[in-house]
Amino acid sequence: GGQLTETVRRRPYAVILFDEIEKAHSDVFNVFLQILDDGRVTDSQGRTVSFTNTVIIMTSNVGSQYILNTDDETLSKDATYETIKERVMEAART
């Protein structure tokens, strides 16, 4: 099997970290969709691997430039937060 399925098959109570997921290949996203939809993946050797007890953490730097470039002293903290939140969510959608 692959690295991901083999690791989870041997240690089903695993925590898996995918850092900067926006740089991943599109096939990786297809596997994530299958995991989210079915809770399991079939590896290249035909073995089904369950992800029901696996925690998957994905990080992303999408929209981080909006957080770093916010120097608006005229807005309140709540207004600044909402502005940043809207910009980051828009960047994540595109």
PDB file of C-alpha atoms in Angstrom:
ATOM      1  CA  GLY A   1       0.000   0.000   0.000  1.00  0.00           C
ATOM      2  CA  GLY A   2       0.865   3.669   0.004  1.00  0.00           C
ATOM      3  CA  GLN A   3       2.478   5.552   2.851  1.00  0.00           C
ATOM      4  CA  LEU A   4      -0.800   6.978   4.136  1.00  0.00           C
ATOM      5  CA  THR A   5      -2.880   3.812   4.000  1.00  0.00           C
ATOM      6  CA  GLU A   6      -0.076   1.632   5.338  1.00  0.00           C
ATOM      7  CA  THR A   7       0.452   3.924   8.333  1.00  0.00           C
ATOM      8  CA  VAL A   8      -3.255   4.043   9.187  1.00  0.00           C
ATOM      9  CA  ARG A   9      -3.695   0.305   8.619  1.00  0.00           C
ATOM     10  CA  ARG A  10      -0.921  -0.447  11.133  1.00  0.00           C
ATOM     11  CA  ARG A  11      -1.887   2.308  13.595  1.00  0.00           C
ATOM     12  CA  PRO A  12      -5.599   3.110  13.246  1.00  0.00           C
ATOM     13  CA  TYR A  13      -5.513   5.568  16.179  1.00  0.00           C
ATOM     14  CA  ALA A  14      -3.152   7.927  14.376  1.00  0.00           C
ATOM     15  CA  VAL A  15      -2.927  11.697  14.141  1.00  0.00           C
ATOM     16  CA  ILE A  16      -1.887  12.795  10.668  1.00  0.00           C
ATOM     17  CA  LEU A  17      -0.696  16.335   9.930  1.00  0.00           C
ATOM     18  CA  PHE A  18      -0.728  17.758   6.427  1.00  0.00           C
ATOM     19  CA  ASP A  19       1.070  21.093   6.466  1.00  0.00           C
ATOM     20  CA  GLU A  20       0.400  23.685   3.749  1.00  0.00           C
ATOM     21  CA  ILE A  21      -2.297  21.593   2.109  1.00  0.00           C
ATOM     22  CA  GLU A  22      -2.813  24.157  -0.652  1.00  0.00           C
ATOM     23  CA  LYS A  23       0.453  22.954  -2.219  1.00  0.00           C
ATOM     24  CA  ALA A  24      -0.751  19.352  -2.449  1.00  0.00           C
ATOM     25  CA  HIS A  25      -1.438  17.571  -5.718  1.00  0.00           C
ATOM     26  CA  SER A  26      -5.088  17.391  -6.796  1.00  0.00           C
ATOM     27  CA  ASP A  27      -5.075  13.607  -6.272  1.00  0.00           C
ATOM     28  CA  VAL A  28      -4.472  14.241  -2.566  1.00  0.00           C
ATOM     29  CA  PHE A  29      -7.707  16.238  -2.403  1.00  0.00           C
ATOM     30  CA  ASN A  30      -9.564  13.387  -4.096  1.00  0.00           C
ATOM     31  CA  VAL A  31      -8.302  10.994  -1.407  1.00  0.00           C
ATOM     32  CA  PHE A  32      -9.409  13.449   1.313  1.00  0.00           C
ATOM     33  CA  LEU A  33     -12.865  13.664  -0.226  1.00  0.00           C
ATOM     34  CA  GLN A  34     -13.089   9.877  -0.223  1.00  0.00           C
ATOM     35  CA  ILE A  35     -11.999   9.758   3.427  1.00  0.00           C
ATOM     36  CA  LEU A  36     -14.560  12.411   4.388  1.00  0.00           C
ATOM     37  CA  ASP A  37     -17.310  10.761   2.358  1.00  0.00           C
ATOM     38  CA  ASP A  38     -16.727   7.063   3.114  1.00  0.00           C
ATOM     39  CA  GLY A  39     -14.379   7.072   6.110  1.00  0.00           C
ATOM     40  CA  ARG A  40     -12.191   4.555   4.326  1.00  0.00           C
ATOM     41  CA  VAL A  41      -9.814   4.193   1.390  1.00  0.00           C
ATOM     42  CA  THR A  42      -8.876   1.183  -0.701  1.00  0.00           C
ATOM     43  CA  ASP A  43      -5.143   0.963  -1.311  1.00  0.00           C
ATOM     44  CA  SER A  44      -3.423  -0.164  -4.506  1.00  0.00           C
ATOM     45  CA  GLN A  45      -3.441  -3.783  -3.317  1.00  0.00           C
ATOM     46  CA  GLY A  46      -7.204  -3.848  -2.791  1.00  0.00           C
ATOM     47  CA  ARG A  47      -7.146  -3.621   1.013  1.00  0.00           C
ATOM     48  CA  THR A  48      -9.707  -1.332   2.608  1.00  0.00           C
ATOM     49  CA  VAL A  49      -8.298   0.937   5.314  1.00  0.00           C
ATOM     50  CA  SER A  50     -10.670   2.582   7.789  1.00  0.00           C
ATOM     51  CA  PHE A  51     -10.011   6.163   8.904  1.00  0.00           C
ATOM     52  CA  THR A  52     -12.786   6.269  11.516  1.00  0.00           C
ATOM     53  CA  ASN A  53     -10.327   6.453  14.432  1.00  0.00           C
ATOM     54  CA  THR A  54      -7.821   8.708  12.686  1.00  0.00           C
ATOM     55  CA  VAL A  55      -7.512  12.437  13.310  1.00  0.00           C
ATOM     56  CA  ILE A  56      -6.474  14.393  10.229  1.00  0.00           C
ATOM     57  CA  ILE A  57      -5.169  17.929  10.701  1.00  0.00           C
ATOM     58  CA  MET A  58      -4.654  20.123   7.658  1.00  0.00           C
ATOM     59  CA  THR A  59      -2.970  23.514   7.788  1.00  0.00           C
ATOM     60  CA  SER A  60      -2.938  26.186   5.134  1.00  0.00           C
ATOM     61  CA  ASN A  61      -1.270  29.520   4.521  1.00  0.00           C
ATOM     62  CA  VAL A  62      -4.043  30.688   2.192  1.00  0.00           C
ATOM     63  CA  GLY A  63      -4.905  34.269   3.060  1.00  0.00           C
ATOM     64  CA  SER A  64      -2.023  34.727   5.488  1.00  0.00           C
ATOM     65  CA  GLN A  65      -0.883  37.835   3.592  1.00  0.00           C
ATOM     66  CA  TYR A  66      -4.132  39.528   4.639  1.00  0.00           C
ATOM     67  CA  ILE A  67      -3.360  38.863   8.279  1.00  0.00           C
ATOM     68  CA  LEU A  68       0.246  40.034   8.030  1.00  0.00           C
ATOM     69  CA  ASN A  69      -0.563  43.193   6.045  1.00  0.00           C
ATOM     70  CA  THR A  70      -3.268  44.537   8.348  1.00  0.00           C
ATOM     71  CA  ASP A  71      -2.111  47.795   9.888  1.00  0.00           C
ATOM     72  CA  ASP A  72      -5.444  49.600  10.064  1.00  0.00           C
ATOM     73  CA  GLU A  73      -5.296  51.500  13.352  1.00  0.00           C
ATOM     74  CA  THR A  74      -8.603  53.300  12.670  1.00  0.00           C
ATOM     75  CA  LEU A  75     -10.790  50.194  12.995  1.00  0.00           C
ATOM     76  CA  SER A  76     -11.686  48.478  16.238  1.00  0.00           C
ATOM     77  CA  LYS A  77     -10.277  45.026  16.926  1.00  0.00           C
ATOM     78  CA  ASP A  78     -13.642  43.432  16.125  1.00  0.00           C
ATOM     79  CA  ALA A  79     -13.948  45.306  12.823  1.00  0.00           C
ATOM     80  CA  THR A  80     -10.362  44.448  11.907  1.00  0.00           C
ATOM     81  CA  TYR A  81     -11.007  40.788  12.729  1.00  0.00           C
ATOM     82  CA  GLU A  82     -14.155  40.719  10.585  1.00  0.00           C
ATOM     83  CA  THR A  83     -12.332  42.378   7.669  1.00  0.00           C
ATOM     84  CA  ILE A  84      -9.477  39.878   7.862  1.00  0.00           C
ATOM     85  CA  LYS A  85     -11.919  36.982   8.223  1.00  0.00           C
ATOM     86  CA  GLU A  86     -13.838  38.018   5.098  1.00  0.00           C
ATOM     87  CA  ARG A  87     -10.643  38.382   3.056  1.00  0.00           C
ATOM     88  CA  VAL A  88      -9.210  35.037   4.198  1.00  0.00           C
ATOM     89  CA  MET A  89     -12.478  33.199   3.533  1.00  0.00           C
ATOM     90  CA  GLU A  90     -12.660  34.734   0.053  1.00  0.00           C
ATOM     91  CA  ALA A  91      -9.077  33.611  -0.638  1.00  0.00           C
ATOM     92  CA  ALA A  92      -9.943  30.092   0.543  1.00  0.00           C
ATOM     93  CA  ARG A  93     -12.954  29.932  -1.791  1.00  0.00           C
ATOM     94  CA  THR A  94     -10.913  30.806  -4.877  1.00  0.00           C
TER      95      THR A  94
END
